[in-house]
mmCIF file of C-alpha atoms (C1' of nucleotides) in Angstrom:
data_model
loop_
_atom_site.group_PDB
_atom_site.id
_atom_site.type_symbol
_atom_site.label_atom_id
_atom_site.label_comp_id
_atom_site.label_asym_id
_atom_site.label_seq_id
_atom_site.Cartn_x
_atom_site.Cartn_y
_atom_site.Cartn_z
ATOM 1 C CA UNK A 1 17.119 5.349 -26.414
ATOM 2 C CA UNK A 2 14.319 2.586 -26.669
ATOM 3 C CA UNK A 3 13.467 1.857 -30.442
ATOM 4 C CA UNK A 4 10.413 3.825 -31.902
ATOM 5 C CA UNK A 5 9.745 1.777 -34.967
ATOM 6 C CA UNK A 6 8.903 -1.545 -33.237
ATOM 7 C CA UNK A 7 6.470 -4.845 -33.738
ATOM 8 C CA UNK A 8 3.063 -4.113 -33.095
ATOM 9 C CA UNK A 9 2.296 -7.713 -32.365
ATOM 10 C CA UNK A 10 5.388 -8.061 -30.019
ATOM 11 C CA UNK A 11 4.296 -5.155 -27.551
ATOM 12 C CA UNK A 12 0.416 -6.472 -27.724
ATOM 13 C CA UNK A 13 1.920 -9.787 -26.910
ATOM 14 C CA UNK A 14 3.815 -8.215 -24.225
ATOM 15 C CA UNK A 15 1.365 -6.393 -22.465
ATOM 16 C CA UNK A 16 -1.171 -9.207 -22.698
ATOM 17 C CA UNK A 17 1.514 -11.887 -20.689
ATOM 18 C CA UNK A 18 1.687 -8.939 -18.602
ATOM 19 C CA UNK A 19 -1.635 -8.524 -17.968
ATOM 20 C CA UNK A 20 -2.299 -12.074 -17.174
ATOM 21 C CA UNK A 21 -0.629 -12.602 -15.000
ATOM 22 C CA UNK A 22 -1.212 -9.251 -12.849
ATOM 23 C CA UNK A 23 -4.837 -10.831 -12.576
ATOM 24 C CA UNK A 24 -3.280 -14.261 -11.411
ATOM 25 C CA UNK A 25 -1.656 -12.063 -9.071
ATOM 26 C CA UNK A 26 -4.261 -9.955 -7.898
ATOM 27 C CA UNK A 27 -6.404 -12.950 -7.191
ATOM 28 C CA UNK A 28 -3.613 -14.242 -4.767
ATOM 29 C CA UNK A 29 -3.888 -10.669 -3.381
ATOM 30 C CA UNK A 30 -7.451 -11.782 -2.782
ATOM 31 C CA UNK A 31 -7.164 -14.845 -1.468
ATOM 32 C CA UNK A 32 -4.578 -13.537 1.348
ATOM 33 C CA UNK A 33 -6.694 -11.119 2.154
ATOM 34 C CA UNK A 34 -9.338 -13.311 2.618
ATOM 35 C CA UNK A 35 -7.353 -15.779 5.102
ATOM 36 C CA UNK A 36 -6.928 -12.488 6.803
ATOM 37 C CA UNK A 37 -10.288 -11.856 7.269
ATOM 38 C CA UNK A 38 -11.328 -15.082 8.405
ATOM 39 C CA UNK A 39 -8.408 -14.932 10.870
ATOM 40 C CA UNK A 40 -9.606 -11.651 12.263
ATOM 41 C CA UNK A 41 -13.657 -13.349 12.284
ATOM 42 C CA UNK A 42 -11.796 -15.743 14.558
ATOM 43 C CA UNK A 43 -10.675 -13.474 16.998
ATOM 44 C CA UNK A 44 -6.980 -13.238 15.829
ATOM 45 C CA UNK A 45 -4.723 -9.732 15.751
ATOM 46 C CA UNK A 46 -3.739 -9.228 12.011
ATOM 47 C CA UNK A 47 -1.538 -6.725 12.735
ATOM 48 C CA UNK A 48 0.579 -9.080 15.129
ATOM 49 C CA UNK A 49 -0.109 -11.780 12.602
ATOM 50 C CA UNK A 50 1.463 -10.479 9.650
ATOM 51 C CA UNK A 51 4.209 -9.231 12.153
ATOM 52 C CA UNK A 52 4.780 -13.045 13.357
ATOM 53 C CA UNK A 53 4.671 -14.071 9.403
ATOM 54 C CA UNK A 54 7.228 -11.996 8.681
ATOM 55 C CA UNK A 55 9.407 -12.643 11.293
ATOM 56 C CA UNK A 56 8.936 -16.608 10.081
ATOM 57 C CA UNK A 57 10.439 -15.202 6.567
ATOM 58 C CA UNK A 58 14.015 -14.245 8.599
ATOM 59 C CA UNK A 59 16.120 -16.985 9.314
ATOM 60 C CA UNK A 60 16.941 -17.576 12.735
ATOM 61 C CA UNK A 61 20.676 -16.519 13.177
ATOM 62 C CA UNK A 62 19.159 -13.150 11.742
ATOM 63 C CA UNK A 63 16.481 -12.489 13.988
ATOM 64 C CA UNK A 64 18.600 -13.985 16.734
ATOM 65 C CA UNK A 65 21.175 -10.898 15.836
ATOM 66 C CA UNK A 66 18.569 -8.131 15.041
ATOM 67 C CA UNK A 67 16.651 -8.463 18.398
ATOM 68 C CA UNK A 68 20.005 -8.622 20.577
ATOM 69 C CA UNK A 69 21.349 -5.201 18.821
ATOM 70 C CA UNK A 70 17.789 -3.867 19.457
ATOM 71 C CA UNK A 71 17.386 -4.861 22.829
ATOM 72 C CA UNK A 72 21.048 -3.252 23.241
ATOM 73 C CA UNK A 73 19.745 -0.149 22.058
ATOM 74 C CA UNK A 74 15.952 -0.001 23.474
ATOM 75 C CA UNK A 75 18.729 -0.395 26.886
ATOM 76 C CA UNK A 76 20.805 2.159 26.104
ATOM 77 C CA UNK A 77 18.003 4.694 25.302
ATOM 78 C CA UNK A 78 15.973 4.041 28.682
ATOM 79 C CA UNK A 79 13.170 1.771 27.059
ATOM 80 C CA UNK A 80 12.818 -0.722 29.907
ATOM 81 C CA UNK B 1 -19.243 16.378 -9.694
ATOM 82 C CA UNK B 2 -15.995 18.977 -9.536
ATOM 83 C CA UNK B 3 -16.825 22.341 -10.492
ATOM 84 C CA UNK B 4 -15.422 22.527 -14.499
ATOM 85 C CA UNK B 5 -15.866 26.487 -14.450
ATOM 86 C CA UNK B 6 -13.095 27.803 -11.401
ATOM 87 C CA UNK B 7 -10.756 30.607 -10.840
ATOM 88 C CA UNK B 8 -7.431 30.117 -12.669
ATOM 89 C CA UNK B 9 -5.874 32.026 -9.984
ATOM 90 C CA UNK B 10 -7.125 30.314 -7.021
ATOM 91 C CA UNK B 11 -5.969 27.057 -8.108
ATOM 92 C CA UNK B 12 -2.534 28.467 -9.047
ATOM 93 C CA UNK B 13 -2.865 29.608 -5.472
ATOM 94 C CA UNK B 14 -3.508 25.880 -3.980
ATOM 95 C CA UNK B 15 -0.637 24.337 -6.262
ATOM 96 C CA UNK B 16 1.774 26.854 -4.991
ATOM 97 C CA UNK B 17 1.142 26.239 -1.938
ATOM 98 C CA UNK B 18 1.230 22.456 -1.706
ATOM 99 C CA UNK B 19 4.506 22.679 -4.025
ATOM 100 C CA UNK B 20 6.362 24.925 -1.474
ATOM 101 C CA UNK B 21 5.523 22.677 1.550
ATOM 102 C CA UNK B 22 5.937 19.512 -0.123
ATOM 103 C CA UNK B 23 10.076 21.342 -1.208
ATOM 104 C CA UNK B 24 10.284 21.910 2.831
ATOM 105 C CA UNK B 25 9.087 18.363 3.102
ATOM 106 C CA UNK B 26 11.825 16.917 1.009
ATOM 107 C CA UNK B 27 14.656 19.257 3.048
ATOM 108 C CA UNK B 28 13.716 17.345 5.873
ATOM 109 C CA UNK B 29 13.662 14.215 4.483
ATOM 110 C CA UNK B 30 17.023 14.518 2.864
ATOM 111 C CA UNK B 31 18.094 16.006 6.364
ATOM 112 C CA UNK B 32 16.765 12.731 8.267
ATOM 113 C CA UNK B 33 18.328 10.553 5.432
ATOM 114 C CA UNK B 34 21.854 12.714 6.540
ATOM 115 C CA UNK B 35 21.295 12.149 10.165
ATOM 116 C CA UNK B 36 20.898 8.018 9.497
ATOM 117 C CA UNK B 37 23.935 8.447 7.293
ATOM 118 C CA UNK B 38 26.422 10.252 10.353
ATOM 119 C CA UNK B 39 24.326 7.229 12.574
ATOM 120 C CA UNK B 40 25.598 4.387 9.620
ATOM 121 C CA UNK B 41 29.065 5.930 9.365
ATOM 122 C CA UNK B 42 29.442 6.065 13.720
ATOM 123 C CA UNK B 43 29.126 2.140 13.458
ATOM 124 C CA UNK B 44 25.024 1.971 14.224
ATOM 125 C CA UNK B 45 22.941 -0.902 12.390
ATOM 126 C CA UNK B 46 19.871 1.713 10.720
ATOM 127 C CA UNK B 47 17.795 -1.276 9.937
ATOM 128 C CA UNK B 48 17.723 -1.606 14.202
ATOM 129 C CA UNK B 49 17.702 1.856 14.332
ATOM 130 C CA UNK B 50 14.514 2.701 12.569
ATOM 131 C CA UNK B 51 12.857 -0.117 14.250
ATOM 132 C CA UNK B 52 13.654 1.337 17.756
ATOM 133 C CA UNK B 53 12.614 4.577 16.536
ATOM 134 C CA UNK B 54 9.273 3.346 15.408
ATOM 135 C CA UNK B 55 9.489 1.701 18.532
ATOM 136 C CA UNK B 56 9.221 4.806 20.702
ATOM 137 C CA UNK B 57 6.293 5.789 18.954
ATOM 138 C CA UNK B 58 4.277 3.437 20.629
ATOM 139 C CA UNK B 59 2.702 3.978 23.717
ATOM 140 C CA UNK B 60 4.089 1.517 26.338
ATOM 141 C CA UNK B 61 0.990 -0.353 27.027
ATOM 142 C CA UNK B 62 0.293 -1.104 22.956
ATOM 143 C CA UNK B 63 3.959 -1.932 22.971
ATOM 144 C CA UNK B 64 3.209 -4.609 25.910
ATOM 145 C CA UNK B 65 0.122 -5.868 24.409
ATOM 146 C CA UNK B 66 1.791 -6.391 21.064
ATOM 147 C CA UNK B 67 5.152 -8.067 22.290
ATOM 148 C CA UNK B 68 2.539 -10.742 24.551
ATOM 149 C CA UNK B 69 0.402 -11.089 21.784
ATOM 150 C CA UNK B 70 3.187 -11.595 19.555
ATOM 151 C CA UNK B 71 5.234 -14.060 21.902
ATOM 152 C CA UNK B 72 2.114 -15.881 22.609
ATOM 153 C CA UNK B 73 1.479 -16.691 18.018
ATOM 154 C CA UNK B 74 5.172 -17.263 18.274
ATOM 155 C CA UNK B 75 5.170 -19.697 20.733
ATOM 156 C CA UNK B 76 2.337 -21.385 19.822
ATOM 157 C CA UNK B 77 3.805 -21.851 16.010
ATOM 158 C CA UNK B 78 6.665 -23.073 17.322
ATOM 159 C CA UNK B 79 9.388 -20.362 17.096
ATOM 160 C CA UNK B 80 11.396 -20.368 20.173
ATOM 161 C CA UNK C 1 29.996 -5.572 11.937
ATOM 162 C CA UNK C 2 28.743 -2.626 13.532
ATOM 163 C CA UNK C 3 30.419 -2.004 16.961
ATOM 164 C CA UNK C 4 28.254 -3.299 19.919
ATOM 165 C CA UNK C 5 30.261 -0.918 22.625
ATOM 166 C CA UNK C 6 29.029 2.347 21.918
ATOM 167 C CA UNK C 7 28.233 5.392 23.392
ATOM 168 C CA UNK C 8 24.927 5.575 24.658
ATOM 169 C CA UNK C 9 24.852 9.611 24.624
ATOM 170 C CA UNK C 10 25.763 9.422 20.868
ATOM 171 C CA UNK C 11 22.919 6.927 20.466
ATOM 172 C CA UNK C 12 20.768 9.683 21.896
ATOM 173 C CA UNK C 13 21.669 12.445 20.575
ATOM 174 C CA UNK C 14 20.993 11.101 16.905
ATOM 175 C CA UNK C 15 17.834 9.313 18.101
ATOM 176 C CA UNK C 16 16.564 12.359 19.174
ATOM 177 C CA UNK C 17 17.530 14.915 15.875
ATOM 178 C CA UNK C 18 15.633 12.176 13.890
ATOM 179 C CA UNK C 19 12.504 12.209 16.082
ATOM 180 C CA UNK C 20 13.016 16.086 16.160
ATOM 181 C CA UNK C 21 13.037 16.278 12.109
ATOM 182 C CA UNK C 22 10.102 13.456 12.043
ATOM 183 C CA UNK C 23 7.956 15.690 13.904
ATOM 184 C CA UNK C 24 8.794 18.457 11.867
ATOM 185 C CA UNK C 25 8.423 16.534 8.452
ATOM 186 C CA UNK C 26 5.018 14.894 9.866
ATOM 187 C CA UNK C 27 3.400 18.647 10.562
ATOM 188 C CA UNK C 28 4.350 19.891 6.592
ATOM 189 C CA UNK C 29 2.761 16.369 5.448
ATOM 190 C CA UNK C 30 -0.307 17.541 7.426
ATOM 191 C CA UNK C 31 -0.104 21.028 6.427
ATOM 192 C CA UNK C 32 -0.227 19.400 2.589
ATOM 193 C CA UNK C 33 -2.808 17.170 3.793
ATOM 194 C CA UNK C 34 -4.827 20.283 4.641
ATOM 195 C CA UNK C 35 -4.232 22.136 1.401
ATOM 196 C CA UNK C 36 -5.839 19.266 -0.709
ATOM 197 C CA UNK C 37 -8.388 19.131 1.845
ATOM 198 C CA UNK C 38 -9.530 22.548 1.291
ATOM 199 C CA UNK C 39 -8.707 22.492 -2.610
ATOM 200 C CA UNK C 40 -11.618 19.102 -2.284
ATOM 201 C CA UNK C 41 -13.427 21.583 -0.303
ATOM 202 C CA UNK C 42 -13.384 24.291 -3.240
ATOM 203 C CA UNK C 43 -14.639 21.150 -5.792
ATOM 204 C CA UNK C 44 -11.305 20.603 -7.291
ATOM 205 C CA UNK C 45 -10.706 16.892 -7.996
ATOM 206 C CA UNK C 46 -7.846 15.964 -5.663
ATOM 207 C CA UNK C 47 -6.788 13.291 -7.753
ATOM 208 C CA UNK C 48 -6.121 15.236 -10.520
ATOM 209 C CA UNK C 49 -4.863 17.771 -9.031
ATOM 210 C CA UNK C 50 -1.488 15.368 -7.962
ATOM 211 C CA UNK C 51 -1.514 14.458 -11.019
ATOM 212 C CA UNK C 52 -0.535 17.679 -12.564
ATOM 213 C CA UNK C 53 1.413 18.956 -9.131
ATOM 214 C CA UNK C 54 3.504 15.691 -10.172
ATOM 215 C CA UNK C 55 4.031 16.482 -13.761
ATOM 216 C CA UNK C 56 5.062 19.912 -13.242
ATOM 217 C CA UNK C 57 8.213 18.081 -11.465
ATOM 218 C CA UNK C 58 9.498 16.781 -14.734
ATOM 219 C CA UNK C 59 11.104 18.858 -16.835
ATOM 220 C CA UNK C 60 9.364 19.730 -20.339
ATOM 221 C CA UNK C 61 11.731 17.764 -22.281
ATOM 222 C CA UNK C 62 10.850 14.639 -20.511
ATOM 223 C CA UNK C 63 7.346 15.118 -20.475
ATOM 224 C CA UNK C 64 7.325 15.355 -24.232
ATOM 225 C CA UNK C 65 9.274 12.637 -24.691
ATOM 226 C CA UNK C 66 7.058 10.320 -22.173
ATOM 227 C CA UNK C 67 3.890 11.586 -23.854
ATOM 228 C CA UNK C 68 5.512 10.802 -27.041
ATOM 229 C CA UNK C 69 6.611 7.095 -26.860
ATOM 230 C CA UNK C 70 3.109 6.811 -24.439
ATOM 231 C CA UNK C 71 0.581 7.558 -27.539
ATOM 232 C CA UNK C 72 3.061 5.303 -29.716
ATOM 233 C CA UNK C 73 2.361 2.714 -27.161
ATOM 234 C CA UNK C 74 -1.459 3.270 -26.760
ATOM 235 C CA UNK C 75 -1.701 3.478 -30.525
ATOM 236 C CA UNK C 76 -0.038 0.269 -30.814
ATOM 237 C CA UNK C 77 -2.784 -1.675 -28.788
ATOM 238 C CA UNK C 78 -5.307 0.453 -30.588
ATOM 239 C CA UNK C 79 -6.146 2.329 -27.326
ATOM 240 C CA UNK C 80 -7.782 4.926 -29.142
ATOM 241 C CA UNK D 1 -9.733 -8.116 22.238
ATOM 242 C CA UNK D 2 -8.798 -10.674 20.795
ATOM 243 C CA UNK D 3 -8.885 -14.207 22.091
ATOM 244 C CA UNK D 4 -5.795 -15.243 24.063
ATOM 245 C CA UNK D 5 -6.933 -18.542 24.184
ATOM 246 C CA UNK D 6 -6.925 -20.142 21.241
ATOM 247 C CA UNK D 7 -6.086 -23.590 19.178
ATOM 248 C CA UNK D 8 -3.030 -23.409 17.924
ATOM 249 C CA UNK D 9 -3.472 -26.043 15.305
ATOM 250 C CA UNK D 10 -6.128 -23.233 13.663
ATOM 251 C CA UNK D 11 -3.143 -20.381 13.826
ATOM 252 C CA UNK D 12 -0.916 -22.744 12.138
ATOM 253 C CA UNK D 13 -3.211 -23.270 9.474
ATOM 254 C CA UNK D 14 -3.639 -20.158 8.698
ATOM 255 C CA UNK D 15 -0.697 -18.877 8.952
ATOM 256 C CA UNK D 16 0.558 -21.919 6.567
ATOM 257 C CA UNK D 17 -2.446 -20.913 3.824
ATOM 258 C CA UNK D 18 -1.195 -17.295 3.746
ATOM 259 C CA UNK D 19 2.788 -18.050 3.532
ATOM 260 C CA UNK D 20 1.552 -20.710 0.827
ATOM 261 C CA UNK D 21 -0.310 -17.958 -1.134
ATOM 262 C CA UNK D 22 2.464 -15.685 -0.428
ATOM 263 C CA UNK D 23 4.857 -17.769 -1.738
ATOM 264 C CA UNK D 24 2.655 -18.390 -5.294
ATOM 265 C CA UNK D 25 2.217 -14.591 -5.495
ATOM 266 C CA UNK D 26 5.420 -13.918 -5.309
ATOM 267 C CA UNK D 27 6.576 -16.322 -8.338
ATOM 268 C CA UNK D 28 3.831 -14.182 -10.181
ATOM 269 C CA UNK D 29 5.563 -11.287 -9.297
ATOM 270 C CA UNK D 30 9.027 -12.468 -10.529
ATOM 271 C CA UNK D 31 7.415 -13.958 -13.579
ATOM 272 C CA UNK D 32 5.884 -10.190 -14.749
ATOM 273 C CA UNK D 33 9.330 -8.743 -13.925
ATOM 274 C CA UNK D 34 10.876 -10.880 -16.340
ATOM 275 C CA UNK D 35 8.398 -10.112 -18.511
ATOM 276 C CA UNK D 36 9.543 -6.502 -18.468
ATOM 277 C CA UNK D 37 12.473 -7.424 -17.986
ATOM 278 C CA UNK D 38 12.312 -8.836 -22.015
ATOM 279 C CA UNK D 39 10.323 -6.179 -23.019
ATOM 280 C CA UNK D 40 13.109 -3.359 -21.921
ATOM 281 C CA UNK D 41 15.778 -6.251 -23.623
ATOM 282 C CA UNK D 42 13.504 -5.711 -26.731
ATOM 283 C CA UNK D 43 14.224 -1.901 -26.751
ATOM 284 C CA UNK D 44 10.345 -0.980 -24.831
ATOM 285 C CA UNK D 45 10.406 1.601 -22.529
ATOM 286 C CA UNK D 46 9.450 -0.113 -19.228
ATOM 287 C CA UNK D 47 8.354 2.796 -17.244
ATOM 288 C CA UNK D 48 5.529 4.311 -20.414
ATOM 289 C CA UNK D 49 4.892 0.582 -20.701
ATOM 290 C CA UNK D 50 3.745 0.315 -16.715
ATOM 291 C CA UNK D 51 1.694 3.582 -17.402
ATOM 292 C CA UNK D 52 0.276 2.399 -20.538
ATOM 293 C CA UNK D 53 -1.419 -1.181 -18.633
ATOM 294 C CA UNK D 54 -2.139 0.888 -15.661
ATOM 295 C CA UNK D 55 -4.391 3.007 -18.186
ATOM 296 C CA UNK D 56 -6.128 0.384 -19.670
ATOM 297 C CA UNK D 57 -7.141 -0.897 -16.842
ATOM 298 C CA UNK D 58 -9.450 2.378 -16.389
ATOM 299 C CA UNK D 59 -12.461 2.410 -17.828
ATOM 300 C CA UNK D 60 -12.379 4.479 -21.136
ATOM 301 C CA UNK D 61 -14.942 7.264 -19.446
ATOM 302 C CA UNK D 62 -13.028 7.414 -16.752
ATOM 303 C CA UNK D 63 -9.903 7.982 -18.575
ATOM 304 C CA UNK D 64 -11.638 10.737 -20.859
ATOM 305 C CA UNK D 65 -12.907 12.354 -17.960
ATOM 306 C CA UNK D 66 -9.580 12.371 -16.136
ATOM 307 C CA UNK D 67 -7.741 13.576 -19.183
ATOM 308 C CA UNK D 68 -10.422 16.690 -19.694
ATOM 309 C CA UNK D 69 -9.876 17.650 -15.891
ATOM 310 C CA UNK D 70 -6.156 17.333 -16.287
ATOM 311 C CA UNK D 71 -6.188 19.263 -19.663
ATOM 312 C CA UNK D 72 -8.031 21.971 -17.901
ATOM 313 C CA UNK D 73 -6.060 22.729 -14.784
ATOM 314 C CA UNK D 74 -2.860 22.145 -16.444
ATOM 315 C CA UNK D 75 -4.052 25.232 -19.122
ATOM 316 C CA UNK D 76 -5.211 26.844 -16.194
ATOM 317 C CA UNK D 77 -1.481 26.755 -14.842
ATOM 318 C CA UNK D 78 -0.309 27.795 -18.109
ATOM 319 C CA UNK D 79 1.230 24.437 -18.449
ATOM 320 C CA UNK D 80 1.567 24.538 -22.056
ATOM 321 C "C1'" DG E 1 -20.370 9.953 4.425
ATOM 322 C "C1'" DC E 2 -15.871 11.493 4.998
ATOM 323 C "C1'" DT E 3 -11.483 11.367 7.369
ATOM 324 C "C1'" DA E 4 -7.539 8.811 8.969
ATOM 325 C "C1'" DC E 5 -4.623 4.804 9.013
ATOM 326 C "C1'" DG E 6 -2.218 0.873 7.307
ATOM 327 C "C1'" DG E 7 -0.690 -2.007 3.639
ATOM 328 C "C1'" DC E 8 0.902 -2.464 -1.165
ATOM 329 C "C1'" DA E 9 3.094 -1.401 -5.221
ATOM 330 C "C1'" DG E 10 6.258 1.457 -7.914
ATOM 331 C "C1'" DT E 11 10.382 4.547 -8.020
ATOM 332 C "C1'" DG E 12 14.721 5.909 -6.942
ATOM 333 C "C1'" DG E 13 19.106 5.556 -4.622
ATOM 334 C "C1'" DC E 14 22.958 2.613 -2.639
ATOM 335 C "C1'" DA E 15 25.970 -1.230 -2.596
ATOM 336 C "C1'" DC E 16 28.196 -4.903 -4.748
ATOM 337 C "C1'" DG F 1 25.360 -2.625 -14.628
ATOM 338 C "C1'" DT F 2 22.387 -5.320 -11.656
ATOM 339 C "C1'" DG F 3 20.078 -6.358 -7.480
ATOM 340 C "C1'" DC F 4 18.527 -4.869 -3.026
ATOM 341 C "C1'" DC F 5 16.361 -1.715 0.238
ATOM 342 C "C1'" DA F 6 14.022 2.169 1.803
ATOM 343 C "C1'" DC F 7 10.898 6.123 0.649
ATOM 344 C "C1'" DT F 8 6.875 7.901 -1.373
ATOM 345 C "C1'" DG F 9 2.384 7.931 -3.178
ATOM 346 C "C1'" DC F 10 -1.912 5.326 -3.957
ATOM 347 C "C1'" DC F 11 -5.630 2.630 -2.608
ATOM 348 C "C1'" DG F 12 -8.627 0.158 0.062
ATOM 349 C "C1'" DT F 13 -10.276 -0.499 4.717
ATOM 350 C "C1'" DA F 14 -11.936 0.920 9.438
ATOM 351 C "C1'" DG F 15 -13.529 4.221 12.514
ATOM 352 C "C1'" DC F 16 -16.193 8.804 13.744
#
DNA sequence: GCTACGGCAGTGGCAC
DNA sequence: GTGCCACTGCCGTAGC
């Protein structure tokens, strides 16, 4: 059970780290979104965007593996 | 502005009724999360799985557009 | 490694109970989406109303004990 | 539709911005996990803690308005 | 203006 | 017990 008689100071100091950098972060939320935007404004497809960006995040040997299974499967399922 | 003055029973009415669907939603759930489990157990990758399952959902010309679309950011960032 | 020879009417068969349950499970989220819907309609506040459809899923003893420790808490940073 | 012709030096750069803001986001994100991380090492309750900052963030009428509207359908529901 | 969809963050369950 | 992954609910955005 989490203590109930506990430092004031220490869960203010807590919550304020917290909440700093939440805003840091939500900035950056901003920002991406933004680059988003401005890709759209110049005629790009988010959706396949942040598809492509994630795919970048897999290493190779792992996408290499992934796409052969589903390609296996798509075939075996009639998805030609 | 929400109404502040409403009829007890016709809200104890609504919540019943979302709570009993939302308990038939969760039977499913668990029952799809059984069905993946036989799939996991009979030697099939789920992580491909859901993907080709999402898959189907697609019409087969978005599919197209997306997999050019997607080939043609890939290619031109260099991901062969 | 999951096997890469498999049997493509087993690979059916479970593709199609899980498309079979989604559909199922996608119609009840409707149905719920419906029941808020009117509830909105009927100038209940929808937010709230999850609010307390999701607390009456813990049981009383938590509750207390989360409302508890959360008033410590908001005391604490003189959240008054 | 989108353009299919396009420069590819102006996908790469955006697609470099975002994985670079990505990439600073998510070291924000590890940082404020180890941030509760030490406060649940230091005896807090992590998940009252989340719901305490999440509350704060709401402006103080908001709150009291939310809290009335809660108070009242949960009475209503004989939620005692 | 509201309704519907998609993405994001938080929660819980599973595996190591 | 910890870390990872998928599911769910919430929120903000886009379309009717």
């Amino acid at each position: 059970m989490p203590e109930t008689s506990f430092a004031k100071s220490q869960l203010k100091a807590l919550v304020e780290r917290i909440e700093r950098l939440e805003e840091e972060k939500k900035a950056l939320a901003d920002d991406i979104k933004e680059v988003f935007g401005e890709a759209k404004a110049n005629g790009f497809d988010v959706k396949v965007l942040r598809a492509v960006i994630g795919w970048r995040k897999q290493d190779p040997e792992t996408r290499k593996e992934f796409d052969a299974m589903f390609d296996l499967y798509a075939d075996a399922l009639g998805m030609t």
